[in-house]
Amino acid sequence: METRDVVIVGAGLLGCFAARALAAYALDVTVLEAREDVCTGVSRANTGVIYAGYDTQPGTLKTRLCVAGSRGMAALCRELDVPFSRCGSLMIACGEKAEAVLRRKYAAGLENGVEGLRLLTAGAVRAMEPNLTDRVTAGLYAPGAGTLDPWALGIAAFENAQANGVEFRFGQAVGAIRRNPGGFLLETDTETYQTRAVLNCAGLAADRVRELVEAPLVRIFPSAADYLVLDDLSRGFVRHVIFHEPEEKGKGLTLVPTVSGNLLVGPTERDMAVAPGATAAAGLAELRALCAQIVPDLDLDLVIRSFGAVRPNPYYVREEGGVWQPEARGIPSFTVLEEGGLVSLIGIKTPGLTCAKPLGDYAAQRLLAHLGGAARRPDFDPRRRGIPNLSAMAETERAALVLSQPDYGRIVCRCRGVSEGEVREAIRRGACTVDGVKRRTGAGMGRCQGGVCMERVLALLAEARGVPASAVCKDGAGSEVLHGTL
Ligand SMILES: Cc1cc2nc3c(=O)[nH]c(=O)nc-3n(C[C@H](O)[C@H](O)[C@H](O)COP(=O)(O)OP(=O)(O)OC[C@H]3O[C@@H](n4cnc5c(N)ncnc54)[C@H](O)[C@@H]3O)c2cc1C
């Protein structure tokens, strides 16, 4: 049987960035992903904020990687051709208790080396963001914060790793791992893989994947979050990422002016009362109530979608009467466990997006140390070009593209101006579901949420895959859209 140097389990943001980091070396690397595509887990349902680095405990790995990730994000996004908005963030207080939190975060930010942080008066905050409540008493401004579409960054890392020789295999859920003299033997339902080392990036299942070979040590106790997405008419309502620090206990409100221009509101923090990934009515009502307090003029009739997310909260566990119980406090830094060639990233939550590249680099270095090093590949190319984005092009550029490739002249998604050419290119690059096309092109993300374009996207997917449209899923197995033919 062929032996790989490294098998990565999971193709979320972290698996894709670790794969890209390893692709720079003369190594045989395979990524095994349980689902049909990359970035279908935690990496697609989050807030999309690039943190400046004042929120985390000074001196931790998390802080070091967050500050590095934030500083390097603009250059990384240029290299990978991913839209990024360094819009800055404003954390706001509406009272003395919250003001004290802002001062503590300011001090932590200075200690962490975050540049440009400023404490602001209420007047200065309102001058920057006139739509905020006049109850604001102070603000903390971080010019280095920003936002991007998290899946876009992960997909770019995937394409770049693949172009540099990493093998990605989908529909490969790792169900068994055994140590052997050559390293590890991994089993999925259909295949067996021999590898010298394993990187476990299985997101919400990372604890269970590690426990296929090791005794429990850290387990994930998930909690849930809810979000609201507003129509493009919300563009410009706020210009910075707004973090509202509540006066009493609770989560507060976050408002994100996305790279597409519309507004994202959330997340809440709640127990997993409903199915993973589902929204809860109480969570959505909480967001609306917070908006009424903090941005009273925001028109919530502009909400076009809501979605749920799951937080992979890590806790050390100890056995009590045959049951693994969590310690009272969660783990504040990133948990990277190394056990004889098995490296596990467990419970990487915020700011895992900000840290995706430095954490991928870090994991790759741990694996290289285990493997005894490897030569750098002189032909490694860190650059990747995104799918041509018709709606962002100048008139002349667009005309030239349509002339040379007429399917770029046929608009499929009217809300976001996405053409058939872009959809076909997304499918060529690996999209195999309606949501896979959506994440790669934006088709279906606008006001009508796919009402107009889904039929054409289904037909194009069916044609490319040579299957009936009724076999095409919206988002993974069991989410077929049609019962019949188009
Ligand atoms: C609510 C929320 C908001 C957040 N907001 C931010 C933010 O604003 N800024 C920021 O910096 N960070 C943020 N984060 C953190 C960031 O989203 C995560 O750290 C990051 O997405 C984690 O990526 P991952 O690759 O570990 O997990 P995932 O994306 O979940 O990937 C894991 C993959 O492993 C696969 N898998 C699982 N089991 C197996 C198996 N047995 N075999 C094969 N494959 C398997 C899964 O299918 C999945 O594709 C947020 C997180 C949450 C939950």
Coordinates of C-alpha atoms and ligand atoms in Angstrom, one line a residue:
M1 CA 0.0 0.0 0.0
E2 CA 1.2 3.5 -0.9
T3 CA 2.5 5.4 2.2
R4 CA 1.7 9.1 2.6
D5 CA 3.9 11.4 4.7
V6 CA 0.9 13.2 6.2
V7 CA -2.8 12.6 6.2
I8 CA -4.9 15.6 7.3
V9 CA -8.3 14.7 8.7
G10 CA -10.8 17.5 7.9
A11 CA -10.9 20.2 5.1
G12 CA -12.2 23.2 7.0
L13 CA -10.1 26.4 7.2
L14 CA -7.5 24.8 9.4
G15 CA -7.1 21.6 7.3
C16 CA -6.9 23.7 4.1
F17 CA -4.3 26.1 5.5
A18 CA -2.2 23.3 7.1
A19 CA -2.3 21.5 3.7
R20 CA -1.1 24.7 2.0
A21 CA 1.7 25.1 4.5
L22 CA 2.8 21.5 3.9
A23 CA 2.6 21.9 0.2
A24 CA 5.7 24.1 0.3
Y25 CA 7.7 20.9 1.2
A26 CA 8.7 17.8 -0.6
L27 CA 6.0 15.7 1.1
D28 CA 3.2 13.4 0.1
V29 CA 0.1 14.9 1.7
T30 CA -3.5 13.8 1.5
V31 CA -6.6 15.5 3.0
L32 CA -9.5 13.3 3.9
E33 CA -12.8 15.1 4.3
A34 CA -16.1 13.4 5.4
R35 CA -18.3 15.8 3.4
E36 CA -18.6 16.5 -0.3
D37 CA -16.7 19.8 -0.3
V38 CA -14.4 22.0 1.8
C39 CA -15.5 24.5 4.4
T40 CA -18.9 23.0 5.1
G41 CA -18.5 23.0 9.0
V42 CA -17.6 25.7 11.5
S43 CA -15.7 27.5 8.8
R44 CA -18.7 28.5 6.9
A45 CA -21.0 29.6 9.7
N46 CA -19.2 32.3 11.8
T47 CA -18.9 36.0 12.1
G48 CA -16.1 36.5 9.5
V49 CA -14.2 39.1 11.7
I50 CA -10.5 39.5 11.5
Y51 CA -9.6 40.3 15.1
A52 CA -7.0 42.9 15.9
G53 CA -5.7 40.9 18.9
Y54 CA -6.8 42.7 22.1
D55 CA -9.4 40.1 23.1
T56 CA -7.1 37.3 24.1
Q57 CA -4.9 36.7 27.1
P58 CA -1.4 38.2 26.8
G59 CA 1.4 35.7 26.4
T60 CA -0.7 32.8 24.9
L61 CA -0.2 31.0 21.6
K62 CA -3.7 32.3 20.6
T63 CA -2.7 35.9 21.1
R64 CA 0.6 35.5 19.2
L65 CA -1.1 33.9 16.2
C66 CA -4.0 36.3 16.3
V67 CA -1.8 39.4 16.1
A68 CA 0.3 37.8 13.4
G69 CA -2.8 36.6 11.5
S70 CA -4.4 40.0 11.6
R71 CA -1.3 41.9 10.5
G72 CA -0.6 39.5 7.6
M73 CA -4.3 39.2 6.4
A74 CA -4.1 41.9 3.7
A75 CA -1.0 40.4 2.1
L76 CA -2.4 36.8 2.4
C77 CA -5.7 37.9 0.7
R78 CA -3.8 39.6 -2.1
E79 CA -1.8 36.4 -2.6
L80 CA -4.9 34.3 -2.6
D81 CA -7.2 36.8 -4.4
V82 CA -9.8 36.9 -1.7
P83 CA -11.8 40.1 -1.0
F84 CA -10.9 41.6 2.4
S85 CA -12.1 44.8 4.1
R86 CA -9.8 46.3 6.7
C87 CA -12.7 48.4 8.0
G88 CA -11.6 48.6 11.6
S89 CA -13.7 47.7 14.7
L90 CA -15.4 49.8 17.4
M91 CA -16.2 48.2 20.7
I92 CA -18.8 50.3 22.4
A93 CA -19.9 50.7 26.0
C94 CA -23.2 52.1 27.3
G95 CA -22.2 52.4 31.0
E96 CA -19.5 52.3 33.6
K97 CA -19.1 48.5 33.9
A98 CA -18.7 48.1 30.1
E99 CA -16.3 51.1 30.0
A100 CA -14.1 49.3 32.6
V101 CA -14.0 46.2 30.2
L102 CA -12.9 48.5 27.3
R103 CA -10.1 49.9 29.4
R104 CA -8.9 46.4 30.3
K105 CA -9.0 45.3 26.7
Y106 CA -7.1 48.5 25.7
A107 CA -4.4 47.6 28.2
A108 CA -4.3 44.0 27.0
G109 CA -4.1 45.2 23.4
L110 CA -1.1 47.4 24.2
E111 CA 0.6 44.5 25.9
N112 CA -0.2 42.2 22.9
G113 CA 1.4 44.8 20.5
V114 CA -1.8 45.7 18.7
E115 CA -1.2 48.9 16.7
G116 CA -3.4 52.0 16.5
L117 CA -5.8 51.2 19.4
R118 CA -7.6 54.2 20.8
L119 CA -10.1 54.8 23.6
L120 CA -12.8 57.2 22.4
T121 CA -15.3 59.5 24.0
A122 CA -19.0 59.0 23.3
G123 CA -18.9 62.0 20.9
A124 CA -16.0 60.5 18.9
V125 CA -17.8 57.2 18.6
R126 CA -21.0 58.8 17.4
A127 CA -19.1 60.9 14.9
M128 CA -17.7 57.7 13.4
E129 CA -21.0 55.8 13.6
P130 CA -24.0 58.1 13.7
N131 CA -26.5 55.3 13.6
L132 CA -25.5 54.0 17.1
T133 CA -27.7 54.7 20.1
D134 CA -27.1 58.0 21.9
R135 CA -26.7 55.9 25.1
V136 CA -23.1 55.1 24.0
T137 CA -20.7 56.4 26.7
A138 CA -17.3 55.3 25.3
G139 CA -15.6 53.2 22.6
L140 CA -12.4 51.3 21.8
Y141 CA -11.3 51.7 18.2
A142 CA -9.0 49.1 16.5
P143 CA -8.0 50.1 13.0
G144 CA -6.4 46.7 12.3
A145 CA -9.6 44.7 12.5
G146 CA -11.5 43.7 9.4
T147 CA -13.8 41.3 7.7
L148 CA -14.0 38.7 4.9
D149 CA -16.1 35.8 3.8
P150 CA -14.5 32.9 5.9
W151 CA -15.4 30.2 3.3
A152 CA -13.8 32.3 0.6
L153 CA -10.5 32.2 2.4
G154 CA -10.7 28.5 3.1
I155 CA -11.6 27.7 -0.5
A156 CA -8.7 29.7 -1.8
A157 CA -6.3 27.8 0.5
F158 CA -7.8 24.5 -0.7
E159 CA -7.3 25.5 -4.4
N160 CA -3.8 26.7 -3.8
A161 CA -2.8 23.6 -1.8
Q162 CA -4.3 21.4 -4.5
A163 CA -2.5 23.3 -7.3
N164 CA 0.8 22.7 -5.4
G165 CA 0.2 18.9 -5.3
V166 CA -1.9 18.1 -2.2
E167 CA -4.5 15.4 -2.8
F168 CA -8.0 16.1 -1.4
R169 CA -10.4 13.2 -1.1
F170 CA -14.1 13.8 -0.3
G171 CA -16.7 11.5 1.2
Q172 CA -13.9 10.0 3.3
A173 CA -15.0 10.0 7.0
V174 CA -12.2 8.6 9.1
G175 CA -13.8 6.0 11.3
A176 CA -10.7 4.1 12.7
I177 CA -7.0 4.9 13.3
R178 CA -4.4 2.4 14.3
R179 CA -0.8 3.0 15.2
N180 CA 1.6 0.6 13.4
P181 CA 5.4 0.5 12.8
G182 CA 5.1 2.8 9.7
G183 CA 3.0 5.4 11.6
F184 CA -0.8 5.1 11.3
L185 CA -3.4 3.2 9.4
L186 CA -6.6 5.1 8.8
E187 CA -9.8 3.6 7.7
T188 CA -12.9 5.1 6.1
D189 CA -16.0 3.3 4.8
T190 CA -14.3 2.6 1.5
E191 CA -10.5 3.1 1.8
T192 CA -7.5 2.4 3.9
Y193 CA -4.6 4.9 4.1
Q194 CA -1.1 4.3 5.5
T195 CA 0.7 7.5 6.7
R196 CA 3.8 8.5 8.7
A197 CA 1.9 11.3 10.5
V198 CA -1.7 12.5 11.1
L199 CA -3.0 16.1 11.5
N200 CA -6.4 16.1 13.1
C201 CA -8.4 19.1 12.0
A202 CA -11.8 17.5 12.4
G203 CA -13.5 20.6 13.9
L204 CA -16.4 19.6 16.1
A205 CA -15.3 16.0 15.8
A206 CA -11.6 16.6 16.6
D207 CA -11.9 15.1 20.1
R208 CA -13.6 12.0 18.8
V209 CA -11.0 11.5 16.0
R210 CA -8.2 11.8 18.6
E211 CA -9.9 9.3 20.8
L212 CA -9.7 6.7 18.0
V213 CA -6.1 6.3 19.2
E214 CA -5.7 8.1 22.5
A215 CA -7.5 8.2 25.9
P216 CA -9.8 11.2 26.4
L217 CA -8.0 14.4 27.6
V218 CA -9.9 17.3 26.0
R219 CA -13.5 17.1 24.9
I220 CA -15.7 19.5 23.0
F221 CA -18.9 20.7 24.7
P222 CA -20.7 22.6 21.9
S223 CA -22.9 25.6 22.3
A224 CA -24.9 27.4 19.6
A225 CA -25.2 30.8 18.0
D226 CA -27.8 32.6 15.8
Y227 CA -27.3 35.2 13.1
L228 CA -29.4 37.5 11.0
V229 CA -28.4 38.5 7.4
L230 CA -29.7 41.8 6.0
D231 CA -30.4 42.8 2.4
D232 CA -27.9 44.9 0.4
L233 CA -30.0 48.0 1.2
S234 CA -28.3 47.9 4.7
R235 CA -25.0 48.9 3.0
G236 CA -23.4 51.8 4.8
F237 CA -25.6 51.6 7.9
V238 CA -22.4 51.0 10.0
R239 CA -18.9 51.3 8.5
H240 CA -16.9 49.5 11.2
V241 CA -17.4 46.1 12.8
I242 CA -19.3 47.0 16.0
F243 CA -18.9 45.0 19.2
H244 CA -21.3 46.0 21.9
E245 CA -20.0 45.2 25.3
P246 CA -23.1 44.6 27.5
E247 CA -23.4 46.4 30.9
E248 CA -24.7 43.2 32.5
K249 CA -23.8 39.6 31.9
G250 CA -24.6 38.3 28.4
K251 CA -23.3 38.4 24.8
G252 CA -24.0 41.8 23.5
L253 CA -24.5 42.6 19.8
T254 CA -22.0 42.3 16.9
L255 CA -22.7 44.1 13.6
V256 CA -20.5 43.3 10.6
P257 CA -20.5 45.3 7.4
T258 CA -19.6 42.3 5.1
V259 CA -17.3 42.5 2.1
S260 CA -20.4 42.2 -0.1
G261 CA -21.7 45.4 1.6
N262 CA -24.7 44.1 3.5
L263 CA -25.0 43.7 7.2
L264 CA -24.5 40.6 9.4
V265 CA -25.9 40.7 12.9
G266 CA -25.0 38.2 15.6
P267 CA -24.0 35.8 17.1
T268 CA -25.9 34.9 20.2
E269 CA -24.6 32.4 22.8
R270 CA -26.9 29.7 23.9
D271 CA -27.2 26.0 24.7
M272 CA -27.6 23.5 22.0
A273 CA -31.4 23.3 22.5
V274 CA -32.3 22.5 18.8
A275 CA -30.5 20.5 16.1
P276 CA -26.9 21.5 15.4
G277 CA -26.8 24.4 13.0
A278 CA -30.5 25.3 13.4
T279 CA -31.6 28.7 14.7
A280 CA -33.7 29.1 17.8
A281 CA -36.6 31.5 17.9
A282 CA -35.4 32.9 21.3
G283 CA -32.0 33.6 19.9
L284 CA -33.4 35.5 16.9
A285 CA -35.7 37.4 19.1
E286 CA -32.7 38.3 21.4
L287 CA -30.8 39.7 18.4
R288 CA -33.8 41.8 17.4
A289 CA -34.2 43.2 20.9
L290 CA -30.5 44.1 21.1
C291 CA -30.7 45.9 17.7
A292 CA -33.6 47.9 19.1
Q293 CA -31.4 49.0 21.9
I294 CA -28.1 49.6 20.1
V295 CA -29.1 50.5 16.6
P296 CA -32.7 51.7 17.0
D297 CA -33.0 53.0 13.4
L298 CA -31.9 49.7 11.8
D299 CA -34.8 48.4 9.6
L300 CA -35.2 44.8 10.6
D301 CA -37.6 44.2 7.7
L302 CA -34.4 44.0 5.7
V303 CA -33.6 40.6 7.2
I304 CA -33.3 38.1 4.3
R305 CA -32.0 35.1 6.1
S306 CA -31.1 33.7 9.5
F307 CA -28.6 30.9 10.2
G308 CA -27.3 28.9 13.1
A309 CA -23.7 28.1 14.1
V310 CA -22.0 25.7 16.6
R311 CA -19.1 26.6 18.9
P312 CA -16.6 23.8 19.6
N313 CA -15.9 24.7 23.2
P314 CA -12.9 22.7 24.6
Y315 CA -12.6 21.5 28.2
Y316 CA -10.1 19.2 29.9
V317 CA -12.0 16.2 31.2
R318 CA -11.5 13.8 34.1
E319 CA -13.2 10.4 34.7
E320 CA -15.8 10.2 37.5
G321 CA -17.7 7.0 37.9
G322 CA -17.1 5.9 34.3
V323 CA -18.2 9.3 32.9
W324 CA -15.8 12.0 31.4
Q325 CA -16.7 15.2 33.2
P326 CA -15.4 18.7 32.1
E327 CA -13.3 20.8 34.3
A328 CA -15.2 23.9 35.6
R329 CA -13.4 26.3 33.2
G330 CA -12.9 26.0 29.5
I331 CA -9.5 26.2 27.9
P332 CA -8.5 29.8 27.1
S333 CA -5.8 29.2 24.5
F334 CA -5.7 27.0 21.4
T335 CA -5.4 23.3 22.2
V336 CA -2.7 21.6 20.1
L337 CA -2.0 18.1 21.3
E338 CA 1.0 16.2 20.0
E339 CA 1.2 12.5 20.5
G340 CA 3.9 10.5 18.6
G341 CA 3.1 11.8 15.1
L342 CA -0.6 12.6 15.8
V343 CA -1.1 16.3 16.0
S344 CA -4.6 17.4 17.0
L345 CA -6.2 20.9 16.8
I346 CA -9.1 20.6 19.2
G347 CA -11.9 23.1 19.8
I348 CA -10.4 25.9 17.7
K349 CA -13.0 28.6 18.0
T350 CA -12.7 32.4 17.7
P351 CA -10.3 33.7 16.4
G352 CA -9.6 30.6 14.4
L353 CA -10.4 32.3 11.1
T354 CA -8.0 35.2 11.9
C355 CA -5.3 32.6 12.8
A356 CA -6.0 30.1 10.0
K357 CA -2.7 30.7 8.2
P358 CA -0.4 31.0 11.2
L359 CA -2.1 28.1 12.9
G360 CA -1.8 26.0 9.7
D361 CA 1.9 27.0 9.6
Y362 CA 2.4 26.1 13.2
A363 CA 0.8 22.7 12.8
A364 CA 2.9 22.1 9.7
Q365 CA 6.1 22.9 11.7
R366 CA 5.1 20.4 14.4
L367 CA 4.6 17.7 11.8
L368 CA 7.9 18.5 10.1
A369 CA 9.7 18.2 13.4
H370 CA 8.2 14.8 13.9
L371 CA 9.1 13.7 10.4
G372 CA 12.7 14.9 10.8
G373 CA 12.3 17.8 8.3
A374 CA 11.8 17.9 4.6
A375 CA 13.3 20.0 1.7
R376 CA 11.4 23.1 0.6
R377 CA 9.9 22.7 -2.9
P378 CA 11.5 25.3 -5.2
D379 CA 8.4 25.3 -7.5
F380 CA 5.9 26.0 -4.7
D381 CA 3.6 28.9 -5.8
P382 CA 1.7 30.6 -3.0
R383 CA -0.5 32.6 -5.5
R384 CA -4.0 31.6 -6.6
R385 CA -6.4 33.5 -8.8
G386 CA -10.1 33.6 -7.9
I387 CA -13.0 33.1 -10.2
P388 CA -13.5 36.2 -12.4
N389 CA -16.1 38.4 -10.7
L390 CA -18.2 40.0 -13.4
S391 CA -20.0 42.4 -11.1
A392 CA -16.8 43.8 -9.7
M393 CA -15.2 44.4 -13.2
A394 CA -14.9 47.7 -15.1
E395 CA -17.2 48.0 -18.2
T396 CA -14.4 47.4 -20.7
E397 CA -13.0 44.4 -18.9
R398 CA -16.5 42.9 -18.6
A399 CA -17.1 43.5 -22.3
A400 CA -13.9 41.8 -23.3
L401 CA -14.6 38.8 -21.1
V402 CA -18.1 38.4 -22.5
L403 CA -16.8 38.6 -26.1
S404 CA -14.2 35.9 -25.5
Q405 CA -16.4 33.7 -23.3
P406 CA -20.2 34.3 -24.0
D407 CA -21.4 32.4 -21.0
Y408 CA -20.1 35.3 -18.8
G409 CA -22.7 37.4 -20.6
R410 CA -25.6 35.2 -19.3
I411 CA -26.7 36.4 -15.9
V412 CA -27.9 33.6 -13.6
C413 CA -28.2 35.4 -10.2
R414 CA -29.8 38.8 -10.7
C415 CA -29.4 39.9 -7.1
R416 CA -25.6 39.7 -7.2
G417 CA -25.1 39.8 -11.0
V418 CA -23.5 36.3 -11.2
S419 CA -23.1 34.9 -14.7
E420 CA -23.3 31.4 -16.0
G421 CA -19.6 31.5 -16.7
E422 CA -18.8 32.0 -13.0
V423 CA -21.1 29.2 -12.0
R424 CA -19.5 26.8 -14.6
E425 CA -16.0 27.8 -13.3
A426 CA -17.1 27.2 -9.7
I427 CA -18.3 23.7 -10.6
R428 CA -15.0 23.1 -12.5
R429 CA -13.1 24.0 -9.3
G430 CA -15.0 21.6 -7.1
A431 CA -18.5 22.9 -6.3
C432 CA -20.9 19.9 -6.4
T433 CA -23.9 21.3 -4.5
V434 CA -26.0 24.5 -4.8
D435 CA -24.4 25.9 -1.6
G436 CA -20.9 25.0 -3.0
V437 CA -21.7 27.2 -6.0
K438 CA -23.1 29.9 -3.6
R439 CA -20.0 30.0 -1.5
R440 CA -17.7 30.3 -4.6
T441 CA -19.7 32.8 -6.6
G442 CA -22.3 34.5 -4.3
A443 CA -25.2 33.2 -6.5
G444 CA -28.1 32.8 -4.1
M445 CA -26.8 35.1 -1.4
G446 CA -28.8 38.2 -2.3
R447 CA -32.3 39.4 -1.6
C448 CA -34.2 36.5 -3.3
Q449 CA -32.0 33.8 -1.6
G450 CA -31.8 31.7 -4.8
G451 CA -35.5 32.1 -5.8
V452 CA -34.4 33.1 -9.3
C453 CA -31.0 31.4 -9.8
M454 CA -31.4 28.0 -8.0
E455 CA -33.2 26.3 -10.9
R456 CA -30.4 27.3 -13.4
V457 CA -27.6 26.4 -10.9
L458 CA -29.3 23.0 -10.3
A459 CA -29.4 22.4 -14.1
L460 CA -25.7 23.4 -14.6
L461 CA -24.6 21.1 -11.7
A462 CA -26.7 18.2 -13.1
E463 CA -25.2 18.7 -16.6
A464 CA -21.6 18.9 -15.4
R465 CA -22.0 15.9 -13.1
G466 CA -24.0 13.9 -15.6
V467 CA -26.8 13.2 -13.1
P468 CA -30.5 14.1 -13.0
A469 CA -31.3 17.4 -11.3
S470 CA -33.2 15.5 -8.6
A471 CA -29.8 14.0 -7.5
V472 CA -28.3 17.4 -6.9
C473 CA -28.2 18.5 -3.2
K474 CA -28.5 21.9 -1.7
D475 CA -25.9 21.2 1.0
G476 CA -24.7 17.6 1.4
A477 CA -26.4 14.2 1.5
G478 CA -30.1 14.2 2.1
S479 CA -30.8 17.8 1.0
E480 CA -32.0 17.1 -2.6
V481 CA -34.0 20.0 -3.9
L482 CA -36.2 18.3 -6.5
H483 CA -38.4 15.3 -6.6
G484 CA -38.8 15.0 -10.3
T485 CA -37.2 16.6 -13.3
L486 CA -36.7 20.2 -14.4
Ligands
LIG1 C1 -20.1 31.1 16.1 C2 -18.7 31.2 15.7 C3 -18.2 32.5 15.3 C4 -16.9 32.6 14.9 N1 -16.4 33.9 14.5 C5 -15.1 34.0 14.2 C6 -14.6 35.3 13.8 O1 -15.4 36.2 13.6 N2 -13.3 35.4 13.5 C7 -12.4 34.4 13.7 O2 -11.2 34.6 13.6 N3 -12.9 33.2 14.1 C8 -14.2 33.0 14.3 N4 -14.6 31.7 14.6 C9 -13.7 30.6 14.6 C10 -13.5 29.9 13.3 O3 -14.7 29.9 12.6 C11 -13.0 28.5 13.5 O4 -11.9 28.5 14.4 C12 -12.6 27.7 12.3 O5 -13.6 27.9 11.3 C13 -12.4 26.3 12.6 O6 -12.1 25.6 11.4 P1 -11.9 24.0 11.5 O7 -11.2 23.7 10.2 O8 -11.2 23.6 12.8 O9 -13.3 23.4 11.6 P2 -14.4 23.0 10.4 O10 -14.6 24.1 9.5 O11 -15.6 22.5 11.2 O12 -13.7 21.8 9.7 C14 -13.6 20.5 10.2 C15 -13.9 19.5 9.0 O13 -13.6 18.2 9.5 C16 -14.5 17.3 8.9 N5 -14.5 16.1 9.6 C17 -15.1 15.9 10.9 N6 -14.9 14.6 11.2 C18 -14.2 14.0 10.2 C19 -13.8 12.6 10.0 N7 -14.0 11.7 11.0 N8 -13.2 12.3 8.9 C20 -13.0 13.3 7.9 N9 -13.4 14.5 8.1 C21 -14.0 14.9 9.2 C22 -15.8 18.1 8.8 O14 -16.7 17.6 7.9 C23 -15.3 19.5 8.5 O15 -15.3 19.8 7.2 C24 -16.0 31.5 15.0 C25 -16.5 30.3 15.4 C26 -17.8 30.1 15.7 C27 -18.3 28.8 16.1

